[in-house]
PDB file of C-alpha atoms in Angstrom:
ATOM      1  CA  UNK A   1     176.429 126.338 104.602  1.00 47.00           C
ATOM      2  CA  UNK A   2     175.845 123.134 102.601  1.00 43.00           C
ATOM      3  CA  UNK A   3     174.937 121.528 106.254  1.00 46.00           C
ATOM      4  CA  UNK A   4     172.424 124.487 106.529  1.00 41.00           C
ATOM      5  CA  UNK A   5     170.655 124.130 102.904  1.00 41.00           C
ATOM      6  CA  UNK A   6     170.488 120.430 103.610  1.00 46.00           C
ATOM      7  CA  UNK A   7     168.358 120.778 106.946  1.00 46.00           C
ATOM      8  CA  UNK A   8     166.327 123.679 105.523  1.00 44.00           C
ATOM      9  CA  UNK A   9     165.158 120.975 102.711  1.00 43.00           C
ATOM     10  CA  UNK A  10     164.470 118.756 105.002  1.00 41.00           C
ATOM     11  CA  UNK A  11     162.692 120.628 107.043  1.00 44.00           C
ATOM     12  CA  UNK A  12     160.168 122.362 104.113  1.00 39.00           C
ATOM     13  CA  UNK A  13     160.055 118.302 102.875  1.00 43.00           C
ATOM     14  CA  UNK A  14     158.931 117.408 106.366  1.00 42.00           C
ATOM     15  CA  UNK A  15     156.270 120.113 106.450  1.00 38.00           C
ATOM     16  CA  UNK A  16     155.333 119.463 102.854  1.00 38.00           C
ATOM     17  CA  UNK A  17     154.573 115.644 104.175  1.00 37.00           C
ATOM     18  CA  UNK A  18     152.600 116.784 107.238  1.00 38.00           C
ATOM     19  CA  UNK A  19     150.640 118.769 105.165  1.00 38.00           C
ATOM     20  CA  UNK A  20     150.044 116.079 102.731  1.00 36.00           C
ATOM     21  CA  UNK A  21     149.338 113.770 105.357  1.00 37.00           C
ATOM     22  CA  UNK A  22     146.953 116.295 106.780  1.00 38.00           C
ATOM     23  CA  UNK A  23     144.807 116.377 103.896  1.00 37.00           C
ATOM     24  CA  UNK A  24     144.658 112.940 103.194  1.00 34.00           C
ATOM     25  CA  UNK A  25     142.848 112.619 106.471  1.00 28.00           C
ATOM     26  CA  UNK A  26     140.611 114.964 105.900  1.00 29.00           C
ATOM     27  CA  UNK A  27     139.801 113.457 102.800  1.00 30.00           C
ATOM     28  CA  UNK A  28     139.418 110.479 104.194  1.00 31.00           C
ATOM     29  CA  UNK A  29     136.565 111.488 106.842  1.00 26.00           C
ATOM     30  CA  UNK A  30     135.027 112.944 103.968  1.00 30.00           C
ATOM     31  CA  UNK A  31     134.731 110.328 102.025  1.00 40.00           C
ATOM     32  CA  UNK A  32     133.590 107.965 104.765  1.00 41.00           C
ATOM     33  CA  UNK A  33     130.819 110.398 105.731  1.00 30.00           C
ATOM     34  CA  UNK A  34     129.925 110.175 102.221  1.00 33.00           C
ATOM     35  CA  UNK A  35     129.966 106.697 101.987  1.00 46.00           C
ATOM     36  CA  UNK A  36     128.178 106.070 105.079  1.00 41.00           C
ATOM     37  CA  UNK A  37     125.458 108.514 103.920  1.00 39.00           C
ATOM     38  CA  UNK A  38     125.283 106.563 100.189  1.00 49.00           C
ATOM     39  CA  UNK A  39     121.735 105.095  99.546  1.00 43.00           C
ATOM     40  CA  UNK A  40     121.602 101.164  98.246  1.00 63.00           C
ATOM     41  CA  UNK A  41     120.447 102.541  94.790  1.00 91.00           C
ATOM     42  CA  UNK A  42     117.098 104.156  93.601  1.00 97.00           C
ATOM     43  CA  UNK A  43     114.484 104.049  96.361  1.00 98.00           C
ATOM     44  CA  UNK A  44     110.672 104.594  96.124  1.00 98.00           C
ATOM     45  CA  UNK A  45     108.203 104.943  99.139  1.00 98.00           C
ATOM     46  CA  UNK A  46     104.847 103.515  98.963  1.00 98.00           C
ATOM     47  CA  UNK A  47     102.094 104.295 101.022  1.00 98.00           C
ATOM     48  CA  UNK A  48      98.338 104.579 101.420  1.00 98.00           C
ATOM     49  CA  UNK A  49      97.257 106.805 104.087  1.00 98.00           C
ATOM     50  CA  UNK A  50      93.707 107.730 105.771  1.00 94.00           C
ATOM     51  CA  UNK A  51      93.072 111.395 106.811  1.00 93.00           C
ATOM     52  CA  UNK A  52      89.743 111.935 108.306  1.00 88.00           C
ATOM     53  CA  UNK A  53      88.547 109.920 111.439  1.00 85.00           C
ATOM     54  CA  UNK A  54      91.070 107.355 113.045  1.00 85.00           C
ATOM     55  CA  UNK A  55      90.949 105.841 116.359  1.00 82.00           C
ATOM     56  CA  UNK A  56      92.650 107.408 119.047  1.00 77.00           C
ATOM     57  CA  UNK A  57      93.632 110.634 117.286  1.00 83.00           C
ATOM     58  CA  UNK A  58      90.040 111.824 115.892  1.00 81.00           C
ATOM     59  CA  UNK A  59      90.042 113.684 113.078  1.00 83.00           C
ATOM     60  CA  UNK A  60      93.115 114.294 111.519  1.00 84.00           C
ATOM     61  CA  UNK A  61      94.235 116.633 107.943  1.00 93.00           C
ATOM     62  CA  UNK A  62      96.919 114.613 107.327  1.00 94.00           C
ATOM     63  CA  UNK A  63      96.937 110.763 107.715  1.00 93.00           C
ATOM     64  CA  UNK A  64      99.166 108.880 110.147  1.00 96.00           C
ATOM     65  CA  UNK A  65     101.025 106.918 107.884  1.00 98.00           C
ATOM     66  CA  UNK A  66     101.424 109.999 105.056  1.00 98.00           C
ATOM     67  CA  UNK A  67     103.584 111.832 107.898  1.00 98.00           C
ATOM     68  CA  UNK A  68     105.527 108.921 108.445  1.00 98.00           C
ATOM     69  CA  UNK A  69     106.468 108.424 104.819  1.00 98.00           C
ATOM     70  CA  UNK A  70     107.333 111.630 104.675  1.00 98.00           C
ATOM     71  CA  UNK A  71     110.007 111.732 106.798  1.00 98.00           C
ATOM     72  CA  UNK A  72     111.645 108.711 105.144  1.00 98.00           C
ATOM     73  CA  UNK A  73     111.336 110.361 101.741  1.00 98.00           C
ATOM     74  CA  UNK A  74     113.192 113.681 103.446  1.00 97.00           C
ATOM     75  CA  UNK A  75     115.898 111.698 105.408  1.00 97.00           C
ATOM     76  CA  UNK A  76     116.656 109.291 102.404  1.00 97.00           C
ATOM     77  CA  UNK A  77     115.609 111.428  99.841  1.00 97.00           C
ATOM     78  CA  UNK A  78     113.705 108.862  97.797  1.00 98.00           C
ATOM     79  CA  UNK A  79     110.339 109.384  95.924  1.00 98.00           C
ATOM     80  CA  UNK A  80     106.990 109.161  96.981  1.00 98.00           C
ATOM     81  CA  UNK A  81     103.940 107.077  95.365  1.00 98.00           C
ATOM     82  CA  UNK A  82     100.587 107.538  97.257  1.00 98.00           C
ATOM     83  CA  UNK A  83      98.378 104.949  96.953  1.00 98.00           C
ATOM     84  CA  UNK A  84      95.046 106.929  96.820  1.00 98.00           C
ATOM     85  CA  UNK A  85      92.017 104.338  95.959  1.00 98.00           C
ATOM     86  CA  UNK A  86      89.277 105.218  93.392  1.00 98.00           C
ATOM     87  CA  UNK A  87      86.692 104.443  95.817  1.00 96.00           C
ATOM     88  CA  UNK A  88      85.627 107.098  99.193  1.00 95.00           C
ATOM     89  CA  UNK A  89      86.786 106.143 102.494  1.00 95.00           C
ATOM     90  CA  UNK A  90      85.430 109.523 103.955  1.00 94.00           C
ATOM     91  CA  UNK A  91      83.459 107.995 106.360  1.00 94.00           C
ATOM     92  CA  UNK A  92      82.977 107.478 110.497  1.00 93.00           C
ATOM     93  CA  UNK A  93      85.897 105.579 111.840  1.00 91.00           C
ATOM     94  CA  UNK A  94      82.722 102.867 112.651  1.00 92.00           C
ATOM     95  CA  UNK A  95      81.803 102.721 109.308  1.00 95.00           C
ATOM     96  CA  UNK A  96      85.308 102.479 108.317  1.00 94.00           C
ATOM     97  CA  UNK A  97      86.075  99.286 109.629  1.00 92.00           C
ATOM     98  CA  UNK A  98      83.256  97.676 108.675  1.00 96.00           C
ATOM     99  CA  UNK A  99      84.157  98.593 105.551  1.00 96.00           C
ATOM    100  CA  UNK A 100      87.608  97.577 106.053  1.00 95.00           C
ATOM    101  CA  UNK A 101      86.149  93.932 107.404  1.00 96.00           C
ATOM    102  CA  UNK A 102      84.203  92.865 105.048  1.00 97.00           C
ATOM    103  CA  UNK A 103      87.157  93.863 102.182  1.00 97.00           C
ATOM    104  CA  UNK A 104      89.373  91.894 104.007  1.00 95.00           C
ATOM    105  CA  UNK A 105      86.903  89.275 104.043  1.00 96.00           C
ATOM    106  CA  UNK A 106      85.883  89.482 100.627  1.00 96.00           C
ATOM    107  CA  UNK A 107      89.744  89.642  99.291  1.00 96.00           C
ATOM    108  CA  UNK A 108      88.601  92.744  97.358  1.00 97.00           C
ATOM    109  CA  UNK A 109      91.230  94.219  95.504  1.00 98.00           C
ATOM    110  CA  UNK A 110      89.732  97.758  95.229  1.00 98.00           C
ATOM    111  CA  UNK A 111      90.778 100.387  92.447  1.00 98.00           C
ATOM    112  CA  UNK A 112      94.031 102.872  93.036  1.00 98.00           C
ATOM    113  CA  UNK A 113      94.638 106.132  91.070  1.00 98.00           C
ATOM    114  CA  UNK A 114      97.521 106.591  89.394  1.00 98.00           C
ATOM    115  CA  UNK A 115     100.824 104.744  88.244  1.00 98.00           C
ATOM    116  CA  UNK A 116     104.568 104.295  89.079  1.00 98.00           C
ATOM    117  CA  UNK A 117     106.389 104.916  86.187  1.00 94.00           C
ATOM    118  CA  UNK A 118     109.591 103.007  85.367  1.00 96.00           C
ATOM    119  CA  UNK A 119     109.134 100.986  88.705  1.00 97.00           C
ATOM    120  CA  UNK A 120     112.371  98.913  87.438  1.00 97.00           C
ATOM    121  CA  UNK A 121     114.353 101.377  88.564  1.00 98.00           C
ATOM    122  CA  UNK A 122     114.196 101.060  92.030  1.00 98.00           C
ATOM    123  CA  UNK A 123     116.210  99.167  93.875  1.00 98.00           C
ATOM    124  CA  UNK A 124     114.599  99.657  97.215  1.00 98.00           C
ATOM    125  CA  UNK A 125     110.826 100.174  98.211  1.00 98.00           C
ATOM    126  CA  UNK A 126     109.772 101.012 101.468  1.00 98.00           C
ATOM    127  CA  UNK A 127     106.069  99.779 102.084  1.00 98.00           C
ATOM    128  CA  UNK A 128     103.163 101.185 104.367  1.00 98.00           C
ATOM    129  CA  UNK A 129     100.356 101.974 106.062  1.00 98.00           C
ATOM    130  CA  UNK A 130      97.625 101.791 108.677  1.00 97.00           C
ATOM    131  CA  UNK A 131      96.593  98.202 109.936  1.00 97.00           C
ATOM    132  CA  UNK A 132      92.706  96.996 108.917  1.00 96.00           C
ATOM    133  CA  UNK A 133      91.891  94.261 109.973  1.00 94.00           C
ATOM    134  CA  UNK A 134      95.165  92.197 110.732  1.00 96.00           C
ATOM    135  CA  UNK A 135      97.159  93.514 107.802  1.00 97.00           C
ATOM    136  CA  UNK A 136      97.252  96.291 105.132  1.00 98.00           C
ATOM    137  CA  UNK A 137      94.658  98.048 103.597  1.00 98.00           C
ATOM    138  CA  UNK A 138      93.096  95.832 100.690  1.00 98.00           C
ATOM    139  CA  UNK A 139      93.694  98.565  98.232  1.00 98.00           C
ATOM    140  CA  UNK A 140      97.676  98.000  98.650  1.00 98.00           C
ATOM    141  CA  UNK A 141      96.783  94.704  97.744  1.00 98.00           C
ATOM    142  CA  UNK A 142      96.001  95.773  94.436  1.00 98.00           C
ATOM    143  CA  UNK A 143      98.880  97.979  93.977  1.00 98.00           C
ATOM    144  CA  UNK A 144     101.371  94.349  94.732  1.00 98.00           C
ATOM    145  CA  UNK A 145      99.169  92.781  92.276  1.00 98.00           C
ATOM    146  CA  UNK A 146     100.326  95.492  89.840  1.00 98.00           C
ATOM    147  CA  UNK A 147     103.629  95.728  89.940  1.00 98.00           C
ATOM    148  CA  UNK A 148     106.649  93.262  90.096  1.00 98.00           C
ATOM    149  CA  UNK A 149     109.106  93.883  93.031  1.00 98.00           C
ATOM    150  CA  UNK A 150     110.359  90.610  93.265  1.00 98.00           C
ATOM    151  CA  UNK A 151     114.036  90.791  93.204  1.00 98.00           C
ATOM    152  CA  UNK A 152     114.226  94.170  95.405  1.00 98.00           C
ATOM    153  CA  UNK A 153     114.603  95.147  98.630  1.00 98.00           C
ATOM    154  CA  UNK A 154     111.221  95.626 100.544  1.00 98.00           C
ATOM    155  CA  UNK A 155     110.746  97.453 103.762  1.00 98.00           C
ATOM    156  CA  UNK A 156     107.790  97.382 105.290  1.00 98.00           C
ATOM    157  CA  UNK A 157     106.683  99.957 107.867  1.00 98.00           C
ATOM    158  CA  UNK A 158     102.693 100.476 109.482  1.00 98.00           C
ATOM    159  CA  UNK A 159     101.401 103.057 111.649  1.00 97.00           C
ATOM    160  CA  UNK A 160      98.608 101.266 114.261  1.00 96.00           C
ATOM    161  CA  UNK A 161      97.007 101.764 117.835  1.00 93.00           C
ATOM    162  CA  UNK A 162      98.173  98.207 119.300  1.00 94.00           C
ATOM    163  CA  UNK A 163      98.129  95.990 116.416  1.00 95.00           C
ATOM    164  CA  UNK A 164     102.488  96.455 115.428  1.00 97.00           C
ATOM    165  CA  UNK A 165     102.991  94.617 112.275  1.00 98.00           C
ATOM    166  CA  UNK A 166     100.133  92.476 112.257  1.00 98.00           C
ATOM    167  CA  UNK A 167     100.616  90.157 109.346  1.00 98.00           C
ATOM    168  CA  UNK A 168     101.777  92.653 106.729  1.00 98.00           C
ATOM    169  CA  UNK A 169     105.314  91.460 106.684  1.00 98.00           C
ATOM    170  CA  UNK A 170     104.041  87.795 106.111  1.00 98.00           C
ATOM    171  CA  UNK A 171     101.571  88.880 103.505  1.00 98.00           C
ATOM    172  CA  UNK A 172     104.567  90.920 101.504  1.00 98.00           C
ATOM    173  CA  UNK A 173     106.442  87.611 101.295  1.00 98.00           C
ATOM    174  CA  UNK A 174     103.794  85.936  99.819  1.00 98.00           C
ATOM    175  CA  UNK A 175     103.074  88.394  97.158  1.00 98.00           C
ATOM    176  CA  UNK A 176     107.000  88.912  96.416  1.00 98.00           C
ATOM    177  CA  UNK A 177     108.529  85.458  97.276  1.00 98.00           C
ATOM    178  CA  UNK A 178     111.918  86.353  95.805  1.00 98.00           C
ATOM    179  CA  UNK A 179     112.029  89.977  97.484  1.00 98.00           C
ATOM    180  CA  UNK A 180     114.306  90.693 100.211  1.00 98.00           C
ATOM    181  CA  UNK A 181     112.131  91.517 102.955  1.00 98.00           C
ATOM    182  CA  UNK A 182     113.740  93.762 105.634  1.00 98.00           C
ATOM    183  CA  UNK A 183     114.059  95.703 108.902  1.00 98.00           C
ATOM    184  CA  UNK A 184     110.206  96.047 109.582  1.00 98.00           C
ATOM    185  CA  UNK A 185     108.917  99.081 111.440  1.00 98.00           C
ATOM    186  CA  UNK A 186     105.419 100.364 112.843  1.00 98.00           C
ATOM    187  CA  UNK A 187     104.733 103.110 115.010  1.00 98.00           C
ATOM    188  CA  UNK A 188     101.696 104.485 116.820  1.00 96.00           C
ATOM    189  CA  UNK A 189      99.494 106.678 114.735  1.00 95.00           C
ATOM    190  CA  UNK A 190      99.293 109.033 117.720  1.00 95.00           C
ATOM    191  CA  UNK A 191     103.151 109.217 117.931  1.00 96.00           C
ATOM    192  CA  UNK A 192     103.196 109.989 114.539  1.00 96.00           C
ATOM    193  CA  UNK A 193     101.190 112.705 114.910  1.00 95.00           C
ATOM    194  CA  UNK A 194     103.191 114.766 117.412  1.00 94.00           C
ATOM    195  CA  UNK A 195     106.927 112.855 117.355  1.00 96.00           C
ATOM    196  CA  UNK A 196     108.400 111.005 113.917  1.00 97.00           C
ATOM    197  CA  UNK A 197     112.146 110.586 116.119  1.00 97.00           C
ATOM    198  CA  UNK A 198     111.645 107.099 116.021  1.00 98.00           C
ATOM    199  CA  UNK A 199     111.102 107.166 112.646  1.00 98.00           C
ATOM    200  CA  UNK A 200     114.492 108.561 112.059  1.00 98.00           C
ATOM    201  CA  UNK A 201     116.091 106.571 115.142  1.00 97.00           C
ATOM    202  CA  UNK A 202     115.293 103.521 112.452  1.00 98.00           C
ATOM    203  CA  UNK A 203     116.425 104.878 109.794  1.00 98.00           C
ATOM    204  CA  UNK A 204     119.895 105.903 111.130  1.00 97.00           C
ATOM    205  CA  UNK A 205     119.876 102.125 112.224  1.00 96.00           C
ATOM    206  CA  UNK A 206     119.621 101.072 108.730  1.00 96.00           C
ATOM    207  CA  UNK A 207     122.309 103.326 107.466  1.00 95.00           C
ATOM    208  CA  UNK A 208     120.166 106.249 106.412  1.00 94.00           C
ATOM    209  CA  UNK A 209     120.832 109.982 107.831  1.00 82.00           C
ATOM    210  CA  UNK A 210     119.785 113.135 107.268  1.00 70.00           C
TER     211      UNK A 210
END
């Protein structure tokens, strides 16, 4: 009987283990998900984005870059700061980079709308928009004249029709020498328009998923 009681314990203890052990592992996946899904701190996304006429997707409601930042804001669930300049650039794509040429040219550093509030609380910013004339638009140059991010992580992203990066990554370091300047993405405007999968194909690279 004794010899029974005895192997009946040990059984239930066995089973009590296993069960233990059981939940521990599920706990465990869990919590690695969860980690693996964890964001480096606050993040913001700025953009500026053109609507209207662009090259090689006419006219469009809803800007190239704008959908791109988008779906960075949804996958990592950061916030959003548009960059919207005081000045019109409703115009014909011609006109446009004129425009856009003699700016760069000029160094203007046109008027933006708006403010980030409390921009010390981000640890991250993600950076971008449309290529004019070898870089970003001049009014984003205003907007890293405004504000401090040296210090954070930067990561810069463009949307283009050939040009990739251009010189935007270069130009980021010089504004924010002591910024960490990192993983660096563009995309085509007109893949923007119709397919953002690399978008999130990057962003799962970086540690980022939906």
């Amino acid at each position: 009987m004794r010899s029974f009681l005895r192997s009946a314990a040990l059984a239930v203890s066995s089973l009590l283990m296993a069960t233990a052990c059981n939940g521990n592992t599920k706990t465990g996946t869990t919590e690695n998900q969860a980690e693996s899904n964890m964001k480096k701190g606050k993040i913001l996304v700025v953009y500026f984005s053109h609507a209207g006429e662009n090259y090689s997707v006419g006219n469009i409601k809803v800007g190239n870059t704008k959908l791109v930042a988008d779906e960075i804001a949804r996958v990592t669930g950061a916030d959003t700061f548009e960059i919207v300049a005081e000045k019109s650039y409703d115009m014909p794509y011609s006109a446009l980079i004129k425009l856009a040429r003699e700016e760069t040219r000029q160094g203007e550093l046109p008027a933006f709308k708006g403010s980030v509030e409390n921009i010390e609380q981000y640890d991250t910013v993600f950076i971008g928009g449309p290529i004019w004339w070898g870089t970003y638009p001049r009014v984003m140059f205003t907007f890293f004249k405004s504000y401090d991010l040296n210090g954070k992580t930067i990561i810069p992203f463009t949307t283009h029709e050939g040009s990739g990066l251009a010189n935007t990554v270069e130009d980021l370091k010089k504004s924010y020498p002591s910024a960490k300047v990192v993983n660096a993405f563009s995309i085509y405007g007109h893949e923007a328009q119709s397919d953002l999968s690399k978008v999130d194909e990057w962003l799962d690279k970086q540690g980022y998923t939906k």
